[in-house]
Short mmCIF file of C-alpha atoms in Angstrom, two decimals:
data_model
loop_
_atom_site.label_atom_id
_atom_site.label_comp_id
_atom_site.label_asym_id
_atom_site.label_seq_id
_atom_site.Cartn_x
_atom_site.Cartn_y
_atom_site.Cartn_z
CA UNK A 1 6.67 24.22 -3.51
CA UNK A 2 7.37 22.59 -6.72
CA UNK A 3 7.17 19.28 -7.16
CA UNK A 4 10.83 17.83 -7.71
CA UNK A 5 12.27 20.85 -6.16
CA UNK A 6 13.60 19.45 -3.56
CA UNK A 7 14.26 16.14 -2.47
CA UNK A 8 12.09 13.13 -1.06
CA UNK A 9 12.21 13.90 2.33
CA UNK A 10 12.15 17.78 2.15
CA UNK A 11 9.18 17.32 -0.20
CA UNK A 12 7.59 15.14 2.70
CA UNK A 13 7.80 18.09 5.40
CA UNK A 14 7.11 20.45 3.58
CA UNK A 15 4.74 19.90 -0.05
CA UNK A 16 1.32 21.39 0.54
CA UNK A 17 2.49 22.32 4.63
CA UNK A 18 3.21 26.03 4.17
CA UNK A 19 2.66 28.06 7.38
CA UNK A 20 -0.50 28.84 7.83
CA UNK A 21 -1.03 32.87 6.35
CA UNK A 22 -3.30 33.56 9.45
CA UNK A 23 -1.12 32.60 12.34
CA UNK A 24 2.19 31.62 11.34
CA UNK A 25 1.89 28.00 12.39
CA UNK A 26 4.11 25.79 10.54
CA UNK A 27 2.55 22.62 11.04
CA UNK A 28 -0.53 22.45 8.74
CA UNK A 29 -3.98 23.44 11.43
CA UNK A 30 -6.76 20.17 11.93
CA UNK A 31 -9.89 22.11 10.19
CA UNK A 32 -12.11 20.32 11.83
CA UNK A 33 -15.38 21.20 10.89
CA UNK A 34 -18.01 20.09 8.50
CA UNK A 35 -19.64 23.02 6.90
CA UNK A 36 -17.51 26.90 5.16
CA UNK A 37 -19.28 29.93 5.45
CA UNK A 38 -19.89 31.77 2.11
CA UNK A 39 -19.06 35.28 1.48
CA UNK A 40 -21.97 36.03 0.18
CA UNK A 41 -24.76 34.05 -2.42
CA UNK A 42 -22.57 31.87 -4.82
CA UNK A 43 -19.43 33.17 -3.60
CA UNK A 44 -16.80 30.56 -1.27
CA UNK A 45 -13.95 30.93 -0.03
CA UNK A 46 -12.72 27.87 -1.99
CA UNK A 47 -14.47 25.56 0.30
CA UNK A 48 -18.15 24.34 0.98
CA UNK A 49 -18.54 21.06 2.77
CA UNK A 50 -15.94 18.49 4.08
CA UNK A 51 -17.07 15.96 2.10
CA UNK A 52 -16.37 17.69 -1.25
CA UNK A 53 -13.33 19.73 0.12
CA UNK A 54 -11.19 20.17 2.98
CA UNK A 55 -8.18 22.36 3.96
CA UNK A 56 -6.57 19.54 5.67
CA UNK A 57 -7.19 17.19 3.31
CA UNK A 58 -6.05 19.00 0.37
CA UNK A 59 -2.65 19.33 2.57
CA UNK A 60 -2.52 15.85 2.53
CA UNK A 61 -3.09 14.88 -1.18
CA UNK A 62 -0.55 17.94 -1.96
CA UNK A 63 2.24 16.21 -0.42
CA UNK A 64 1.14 12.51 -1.78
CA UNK A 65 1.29 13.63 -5.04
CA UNK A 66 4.23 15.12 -4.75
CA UNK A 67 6.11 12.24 -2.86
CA UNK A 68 4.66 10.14 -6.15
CA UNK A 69 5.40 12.21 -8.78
CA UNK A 70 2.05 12.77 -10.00
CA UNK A 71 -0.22 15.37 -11.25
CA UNK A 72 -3.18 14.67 -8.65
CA UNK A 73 -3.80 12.82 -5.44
CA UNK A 74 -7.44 11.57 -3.88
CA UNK A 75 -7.72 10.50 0.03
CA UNK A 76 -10.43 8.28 1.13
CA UNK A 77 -11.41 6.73 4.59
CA UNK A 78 -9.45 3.39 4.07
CA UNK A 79 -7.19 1.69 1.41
CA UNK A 80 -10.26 -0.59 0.38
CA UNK A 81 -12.34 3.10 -0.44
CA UNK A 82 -9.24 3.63 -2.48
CA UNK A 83 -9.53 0.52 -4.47
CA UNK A 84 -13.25 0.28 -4.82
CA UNK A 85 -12.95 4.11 -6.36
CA UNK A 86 -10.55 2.65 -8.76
CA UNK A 87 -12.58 -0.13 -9.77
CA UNK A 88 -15.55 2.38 -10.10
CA UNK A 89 -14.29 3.58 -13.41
CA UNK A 90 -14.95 0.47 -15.07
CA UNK A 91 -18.11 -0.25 -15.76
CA UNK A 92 -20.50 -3.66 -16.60
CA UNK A 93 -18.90 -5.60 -19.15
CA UNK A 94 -15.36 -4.13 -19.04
CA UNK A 95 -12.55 -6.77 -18.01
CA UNK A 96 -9.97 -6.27 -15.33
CA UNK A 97 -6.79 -8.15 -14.96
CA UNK A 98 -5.46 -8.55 -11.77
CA UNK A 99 -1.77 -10.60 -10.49
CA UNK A 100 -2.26 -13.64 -9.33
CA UNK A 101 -0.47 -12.76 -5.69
CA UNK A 102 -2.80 -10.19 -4.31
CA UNK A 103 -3.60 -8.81 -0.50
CA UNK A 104 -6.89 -11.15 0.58
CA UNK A 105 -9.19 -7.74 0.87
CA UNK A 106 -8.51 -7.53 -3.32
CA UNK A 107 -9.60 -10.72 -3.87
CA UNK A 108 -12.34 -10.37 -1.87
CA UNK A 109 -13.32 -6.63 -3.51
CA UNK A 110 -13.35 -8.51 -7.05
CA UNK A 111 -15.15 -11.67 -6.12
CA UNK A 112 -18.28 -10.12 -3.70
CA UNK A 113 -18.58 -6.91 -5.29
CA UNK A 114 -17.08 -5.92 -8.59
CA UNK A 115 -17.98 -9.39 -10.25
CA UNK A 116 -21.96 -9.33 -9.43
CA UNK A 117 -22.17 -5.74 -10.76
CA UNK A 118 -21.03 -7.03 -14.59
CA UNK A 119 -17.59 -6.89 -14.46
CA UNK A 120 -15.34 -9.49 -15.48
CA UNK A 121 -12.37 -10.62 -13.73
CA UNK A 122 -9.21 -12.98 -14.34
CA UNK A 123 -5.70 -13.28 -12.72
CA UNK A 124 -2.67 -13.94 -14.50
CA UNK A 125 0.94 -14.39 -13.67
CA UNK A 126 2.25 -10.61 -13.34
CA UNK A 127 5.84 -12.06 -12.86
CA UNK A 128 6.01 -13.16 -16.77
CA UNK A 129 4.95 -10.18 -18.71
CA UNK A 130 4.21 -11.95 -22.08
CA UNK A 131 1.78 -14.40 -20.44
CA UNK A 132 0.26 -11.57 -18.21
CA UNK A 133 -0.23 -9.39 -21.79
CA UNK A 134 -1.67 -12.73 -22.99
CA UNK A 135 -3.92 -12.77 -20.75
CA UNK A 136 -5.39 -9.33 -21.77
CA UNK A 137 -8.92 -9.28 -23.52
CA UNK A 138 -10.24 -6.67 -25.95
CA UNK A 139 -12.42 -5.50 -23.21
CA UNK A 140 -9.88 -4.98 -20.42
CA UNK A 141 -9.63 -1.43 -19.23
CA UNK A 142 -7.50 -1.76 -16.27
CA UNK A 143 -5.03 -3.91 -15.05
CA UNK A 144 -3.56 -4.12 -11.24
CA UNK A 145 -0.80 -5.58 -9.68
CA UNK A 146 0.96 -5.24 -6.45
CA UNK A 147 4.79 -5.30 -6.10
CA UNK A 148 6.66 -6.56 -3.65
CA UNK A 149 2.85 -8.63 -3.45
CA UNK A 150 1.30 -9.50 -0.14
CA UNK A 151 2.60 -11.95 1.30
CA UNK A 152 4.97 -13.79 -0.62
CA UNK A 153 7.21 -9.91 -1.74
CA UNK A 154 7.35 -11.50 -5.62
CA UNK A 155 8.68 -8.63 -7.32
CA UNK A 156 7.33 -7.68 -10.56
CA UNK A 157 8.65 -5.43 -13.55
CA UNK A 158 6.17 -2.69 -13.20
CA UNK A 159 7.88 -1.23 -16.47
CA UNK A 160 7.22 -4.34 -18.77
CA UNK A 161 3.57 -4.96 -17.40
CA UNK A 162 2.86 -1.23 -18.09
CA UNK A 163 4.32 -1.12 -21.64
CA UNK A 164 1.91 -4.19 -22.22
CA UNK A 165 -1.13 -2.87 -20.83
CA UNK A 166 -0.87 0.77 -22.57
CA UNK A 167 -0.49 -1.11 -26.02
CA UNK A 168 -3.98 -2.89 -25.01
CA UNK A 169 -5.32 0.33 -24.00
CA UNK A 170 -6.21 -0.04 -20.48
CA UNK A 171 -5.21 1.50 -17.25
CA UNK A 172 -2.29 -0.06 -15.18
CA UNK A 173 -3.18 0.61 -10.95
CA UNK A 174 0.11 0.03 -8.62
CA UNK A 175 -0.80 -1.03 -5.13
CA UNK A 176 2.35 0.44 -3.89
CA UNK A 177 1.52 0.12 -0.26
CA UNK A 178 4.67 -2.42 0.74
CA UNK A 179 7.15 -0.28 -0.90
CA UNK A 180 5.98 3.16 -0.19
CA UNK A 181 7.02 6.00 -2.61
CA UNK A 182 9.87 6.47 -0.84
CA UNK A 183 11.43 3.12 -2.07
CA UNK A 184 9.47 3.02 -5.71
CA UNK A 185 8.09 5.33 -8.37
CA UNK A 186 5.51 3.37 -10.12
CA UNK A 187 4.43 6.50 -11.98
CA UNK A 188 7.77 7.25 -13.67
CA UNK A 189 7.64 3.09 -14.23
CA UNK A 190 4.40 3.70 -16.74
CA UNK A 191 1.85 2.56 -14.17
CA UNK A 192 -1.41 5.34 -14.42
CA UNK A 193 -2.49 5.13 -10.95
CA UNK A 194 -0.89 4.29 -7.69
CA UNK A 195 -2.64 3.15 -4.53
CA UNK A 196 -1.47 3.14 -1.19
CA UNK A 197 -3.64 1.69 2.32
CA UNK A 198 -1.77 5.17 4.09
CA UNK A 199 -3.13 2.80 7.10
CA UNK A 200 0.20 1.27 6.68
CA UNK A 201 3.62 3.08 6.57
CA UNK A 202 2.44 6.23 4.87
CA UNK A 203 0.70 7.00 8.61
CA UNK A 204 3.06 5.20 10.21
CA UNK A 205 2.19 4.47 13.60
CA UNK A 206 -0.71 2.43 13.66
CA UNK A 207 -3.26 4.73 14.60
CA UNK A 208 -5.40 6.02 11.63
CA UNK A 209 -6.64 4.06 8.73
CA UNK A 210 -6.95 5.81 5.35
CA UNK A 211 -6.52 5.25 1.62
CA UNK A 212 -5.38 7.20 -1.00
CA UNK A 213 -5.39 7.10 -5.11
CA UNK A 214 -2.34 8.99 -7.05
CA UNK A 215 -2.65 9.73 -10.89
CA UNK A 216 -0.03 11.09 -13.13
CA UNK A 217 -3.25 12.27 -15.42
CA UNK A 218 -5.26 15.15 -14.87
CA UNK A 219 -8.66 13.56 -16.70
CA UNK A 220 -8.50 10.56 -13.99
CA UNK A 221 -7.86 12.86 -11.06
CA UNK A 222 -10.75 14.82 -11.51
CA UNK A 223 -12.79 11.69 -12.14
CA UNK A 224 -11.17 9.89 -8.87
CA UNK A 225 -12.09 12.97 -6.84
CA UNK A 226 -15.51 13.23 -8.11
CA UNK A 227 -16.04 9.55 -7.28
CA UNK A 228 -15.31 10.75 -3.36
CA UNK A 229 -17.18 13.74 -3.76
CA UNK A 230 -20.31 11.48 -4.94
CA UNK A 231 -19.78 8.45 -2.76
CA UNK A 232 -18.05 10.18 0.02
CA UNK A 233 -15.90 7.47 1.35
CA UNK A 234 -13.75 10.47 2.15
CA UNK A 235 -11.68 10.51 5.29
CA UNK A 236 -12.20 12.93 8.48
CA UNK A 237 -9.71 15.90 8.91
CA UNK A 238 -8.16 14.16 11.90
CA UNK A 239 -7.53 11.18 10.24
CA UNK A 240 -5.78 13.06 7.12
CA UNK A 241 -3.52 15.45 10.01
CA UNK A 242 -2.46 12.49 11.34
CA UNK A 243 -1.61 10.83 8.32
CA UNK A 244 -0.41 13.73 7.47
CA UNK A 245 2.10 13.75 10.46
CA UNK A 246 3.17 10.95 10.02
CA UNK A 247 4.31 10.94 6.56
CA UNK A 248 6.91 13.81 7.56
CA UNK A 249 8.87 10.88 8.99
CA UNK A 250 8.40 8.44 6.13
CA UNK A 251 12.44 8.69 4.94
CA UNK A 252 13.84 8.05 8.11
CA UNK A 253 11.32 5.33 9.10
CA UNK A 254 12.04 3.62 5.54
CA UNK A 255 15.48 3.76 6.08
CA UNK A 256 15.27 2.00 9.46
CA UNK A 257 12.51 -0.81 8.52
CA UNK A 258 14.49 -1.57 5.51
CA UNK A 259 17.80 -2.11 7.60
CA UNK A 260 16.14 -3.86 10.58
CA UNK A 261 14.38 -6.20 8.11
CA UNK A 262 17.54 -6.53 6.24
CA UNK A 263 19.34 -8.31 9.50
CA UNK A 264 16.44 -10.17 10.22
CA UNK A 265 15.90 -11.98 7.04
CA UNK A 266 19.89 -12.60 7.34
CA UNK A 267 19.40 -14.00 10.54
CA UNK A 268 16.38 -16.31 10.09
CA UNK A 269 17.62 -17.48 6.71
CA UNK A 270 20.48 -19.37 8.74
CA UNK A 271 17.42 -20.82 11.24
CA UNK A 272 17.53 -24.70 11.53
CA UNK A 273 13.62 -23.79 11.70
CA UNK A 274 12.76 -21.91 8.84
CA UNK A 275 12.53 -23.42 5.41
CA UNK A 276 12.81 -20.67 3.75
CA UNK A 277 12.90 -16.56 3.68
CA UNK A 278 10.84 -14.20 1.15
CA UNK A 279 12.93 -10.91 1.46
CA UNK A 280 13.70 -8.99 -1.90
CA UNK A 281 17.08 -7.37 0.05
CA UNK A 282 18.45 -11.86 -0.33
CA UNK A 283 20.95 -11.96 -3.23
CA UNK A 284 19.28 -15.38 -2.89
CA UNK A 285 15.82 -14.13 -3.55
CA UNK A 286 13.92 -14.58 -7.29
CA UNK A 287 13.57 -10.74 -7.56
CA UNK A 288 16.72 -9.41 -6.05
CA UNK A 289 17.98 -7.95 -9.03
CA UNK A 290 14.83 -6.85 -10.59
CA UNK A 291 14.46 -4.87 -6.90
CA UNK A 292 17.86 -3.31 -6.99
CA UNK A 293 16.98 -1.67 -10.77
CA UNK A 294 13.25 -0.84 -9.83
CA UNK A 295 13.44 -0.20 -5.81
CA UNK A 296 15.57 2.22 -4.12
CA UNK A 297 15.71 -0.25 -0.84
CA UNK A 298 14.16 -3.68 0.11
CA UNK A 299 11.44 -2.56 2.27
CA UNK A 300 10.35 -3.92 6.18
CA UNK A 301 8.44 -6.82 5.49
CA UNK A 302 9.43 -10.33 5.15
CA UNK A 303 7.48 -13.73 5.01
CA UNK A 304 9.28 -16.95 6.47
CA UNK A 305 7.86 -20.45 5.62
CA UNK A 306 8.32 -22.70 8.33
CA UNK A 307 10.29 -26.20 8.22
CA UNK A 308 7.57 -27.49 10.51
CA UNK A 309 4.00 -26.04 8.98
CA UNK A 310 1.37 -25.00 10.72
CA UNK A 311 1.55 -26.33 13.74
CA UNK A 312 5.59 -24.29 14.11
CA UNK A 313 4.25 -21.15 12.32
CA UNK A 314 1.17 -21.58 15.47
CA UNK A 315 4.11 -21.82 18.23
CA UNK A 316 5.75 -18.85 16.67
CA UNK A 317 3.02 -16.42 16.46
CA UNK A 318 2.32 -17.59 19.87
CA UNK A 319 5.66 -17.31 21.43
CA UNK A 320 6.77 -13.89 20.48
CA UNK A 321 6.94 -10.88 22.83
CA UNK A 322 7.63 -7.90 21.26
CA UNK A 323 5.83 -8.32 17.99
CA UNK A 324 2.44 -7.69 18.05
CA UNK A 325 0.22 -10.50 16.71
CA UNK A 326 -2.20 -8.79 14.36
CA UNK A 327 -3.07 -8.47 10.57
CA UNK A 328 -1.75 -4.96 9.37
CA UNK A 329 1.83 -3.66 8.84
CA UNK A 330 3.81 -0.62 8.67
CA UNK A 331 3.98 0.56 12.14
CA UNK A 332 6.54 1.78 14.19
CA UNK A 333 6.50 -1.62 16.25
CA UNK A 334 7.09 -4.77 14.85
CA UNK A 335 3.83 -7.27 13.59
CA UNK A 336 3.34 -10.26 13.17
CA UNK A 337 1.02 -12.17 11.17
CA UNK A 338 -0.56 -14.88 10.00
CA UNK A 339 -1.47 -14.94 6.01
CA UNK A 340 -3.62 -17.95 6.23
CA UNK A 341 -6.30 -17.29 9.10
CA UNK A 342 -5.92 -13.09 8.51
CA UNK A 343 -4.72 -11.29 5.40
CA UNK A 344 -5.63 -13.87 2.69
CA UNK A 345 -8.55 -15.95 4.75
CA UNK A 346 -11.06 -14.67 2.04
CA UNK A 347 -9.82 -16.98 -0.37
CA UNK A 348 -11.19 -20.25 -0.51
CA UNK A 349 -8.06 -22.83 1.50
CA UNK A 350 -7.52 -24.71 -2.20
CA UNK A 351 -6.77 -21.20 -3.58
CA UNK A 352 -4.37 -20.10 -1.07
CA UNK A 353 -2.32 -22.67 -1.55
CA UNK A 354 -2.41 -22.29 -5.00
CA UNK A 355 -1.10 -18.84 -4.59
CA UNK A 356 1.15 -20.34 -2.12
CA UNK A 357 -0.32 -19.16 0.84
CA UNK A 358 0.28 -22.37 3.03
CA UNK A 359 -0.37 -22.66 6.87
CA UNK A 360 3.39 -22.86 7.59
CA UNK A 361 3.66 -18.87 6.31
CA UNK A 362 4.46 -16.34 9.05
CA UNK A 363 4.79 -12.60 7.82
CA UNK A 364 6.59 -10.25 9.68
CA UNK A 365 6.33 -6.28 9.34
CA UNK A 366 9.35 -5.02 11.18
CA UNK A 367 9.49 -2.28 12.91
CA UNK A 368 12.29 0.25 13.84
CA UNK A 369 12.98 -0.93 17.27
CA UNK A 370 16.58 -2.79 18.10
CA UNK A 371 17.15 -5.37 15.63
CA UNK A 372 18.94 -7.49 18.45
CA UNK A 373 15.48 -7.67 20.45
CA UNK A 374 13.46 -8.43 17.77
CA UNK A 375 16.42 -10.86 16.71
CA UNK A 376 16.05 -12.41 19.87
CA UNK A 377 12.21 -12.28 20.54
CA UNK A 378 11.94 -14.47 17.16
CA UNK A 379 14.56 -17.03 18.22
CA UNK A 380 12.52 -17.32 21.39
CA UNK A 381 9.62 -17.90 19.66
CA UNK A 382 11.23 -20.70 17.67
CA UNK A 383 12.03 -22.62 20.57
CA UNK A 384 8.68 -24.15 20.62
CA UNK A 385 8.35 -24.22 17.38
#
């Protein structure tokens, strides 16, 4: 199928699932082996070895690119392979630029592993474009940002940061995981590379973790696969069909985290408990109108700072019911978590409150079950808060 062809959620049935030639099937078969017979001495059949190539896996990065608009799409076994293959195209001495508001695992990629190998590092304001290009050195080769970030959903003009990191040179990478590519094109925004934890919504329902790496450029997608080729942080063929099937249902999911979310960061906005409510989908929210120009929907997750700190945003991760208390997102059911002690404890406690990640910060991934039970399984949990 073409890419563009059709339309988003066509595209996510159907790019790279033909029926299978052989049988008929129309959902794509688990290959689940390790090792492809030749035809004969230096002839395949277009596969050799899972780790360098796999039928089901190919499916996969088919349909990602295609979902993302981009030329070529590389799976690995988690969204931190993802990121660490990104990061292995820069080498000692290069400089990468990162946004100041960052998922924890980032931070904690840069600080323990990419900075003792000899390469530099710096943060910088991604929500003012001029002082993020300002930021720039003559030796940066990539940039990354997130947008809406983890866990505070700051919203930053991926166009503007991309038009400033092109003139410098470098490579712009999207962590695009919160908004999915059903909600944002970071490609078509100028960014080079997209990355998505497909742990999260891409899979959908909580039970595979996987990574993946999207390029609009040819010359970085063969480079991006040969990194998982060589270091073979690759992911299994049953992780990648289930990924796989759950990424058929990514539009309708979207479209029912984004309006569950939607009345829940209404309804705890009004709260006598909560201080205040980071949802992009708020008129009253810093990047509401950037969203609404860049985003094609607000998303499912939300972050509520409590009136009464710590010790409430304790009583409400401890109170609810139907949210699960745990430190991913993206699922069908609705999570809840807890930014200071899971997501972003890698950073030192001075630095997440810098970033302000305080101990009164709840984040909440909702899910698609009836927003009047998870409406009411919060304002339970308040009580005792």
């Amino acid at each position: 199928m073409a890419r563009g062809a059709h339309g988003f959620a066509t595209q996510a049935i159907h790019a790279g699932q033909e029926p299978d030639p052989v049988t008929g099937a129309v959902v794509t078969p688990l290959y689940q082996t390790s090792v492809f017979s030749f035809e004969a001495v230096g002839k395949d059949r277009g596969y050799q070895y899972s780790r360098f190539g796999n039928p089901t896996r190919t499916a996969l990065q088919v349909c990602l690119a295609a979902l993302e608009g981009g030329e070529r799409a590389c799976c690995y076994a988690s969204g931190m392979a993802a990121a660490d293959a990104a990061a292995r195209l820069l080498r000692p001495g290069d400089h990468l630029l990162l946004g100041v508001d960052i998922y924890g695992g980032m931070f904690a990629l840069v600080e323990e592993v990419l900075r003792p190998l000899g390469i530099e590092a710096t943060y910088a304001d991604a929500l003012n474009a001029d002082a993020f290009a300002a930021a720039m050195r003559p030796n940066t080769r990539m940039a990354w940002i997130e947008s809406p970030t983890n866990p505070l959903l700051r919203v930053v003009d991926i166009a503007a940061i991309a038009r400033c990191v092109s003139a410098a040179g470098a490579l712009l990478t999207v962590d695009n995981t919160f908004a999915t590519p059903y909600l944002q094109s970071p490609l078509a925004l100028g960014a080079d590379i997209v990355m998505h934890s497909t742990t999260k919504y891409i899979g959908g329902h909580s039970d595979v973790v996987g990574g993946a790496l999207v390029t609009r450029r040819a010359d970085l997608g063969e480079r991006l696969e040969r990194i998982a080729r060589v270091a073979g942080a690759i992911p299994g063929p049953f992780d990648c069909w289930l990924t796989l099937r759950g990424v058929k249902t990514l539009a309708a999911r979207m479209r029912e985290h984004q309006r569950n979310a939607q009345r829940v960061a209404e309804h705890l906005a009004a709260h006598p408990k909560v201080a205040r409510v980071y949802y992009p989908g708020l008129p009253r929210h810093e990047g509401h109108a950037l969203a609404a120009r860049q985003m094609r929907g607000f998303g499912g997750m939300l972050s509520v700072e409590l009136a009464g700190g710590g010790r409430a945003a304790r009583a409400m991760l401890n109170g609810v019911r139907l949210f699960a208390l745990t430190g991913s997102l993206g699922g069908v059911e609705s999570i809840i978590s807890y930014p200071w002690m899971m997501s972003h404890a890698p950073l030192p406690p001075a630095e997440r409150l810098r970033r302000g990640v305080t101990e009164g910060l709840v984040r909440l991934s909702v899910g698609i079950e009836e927003a009047e039970d998870l409406i009411a399984d919060l304002d339970g949990a308040l009580e005792g808060a």
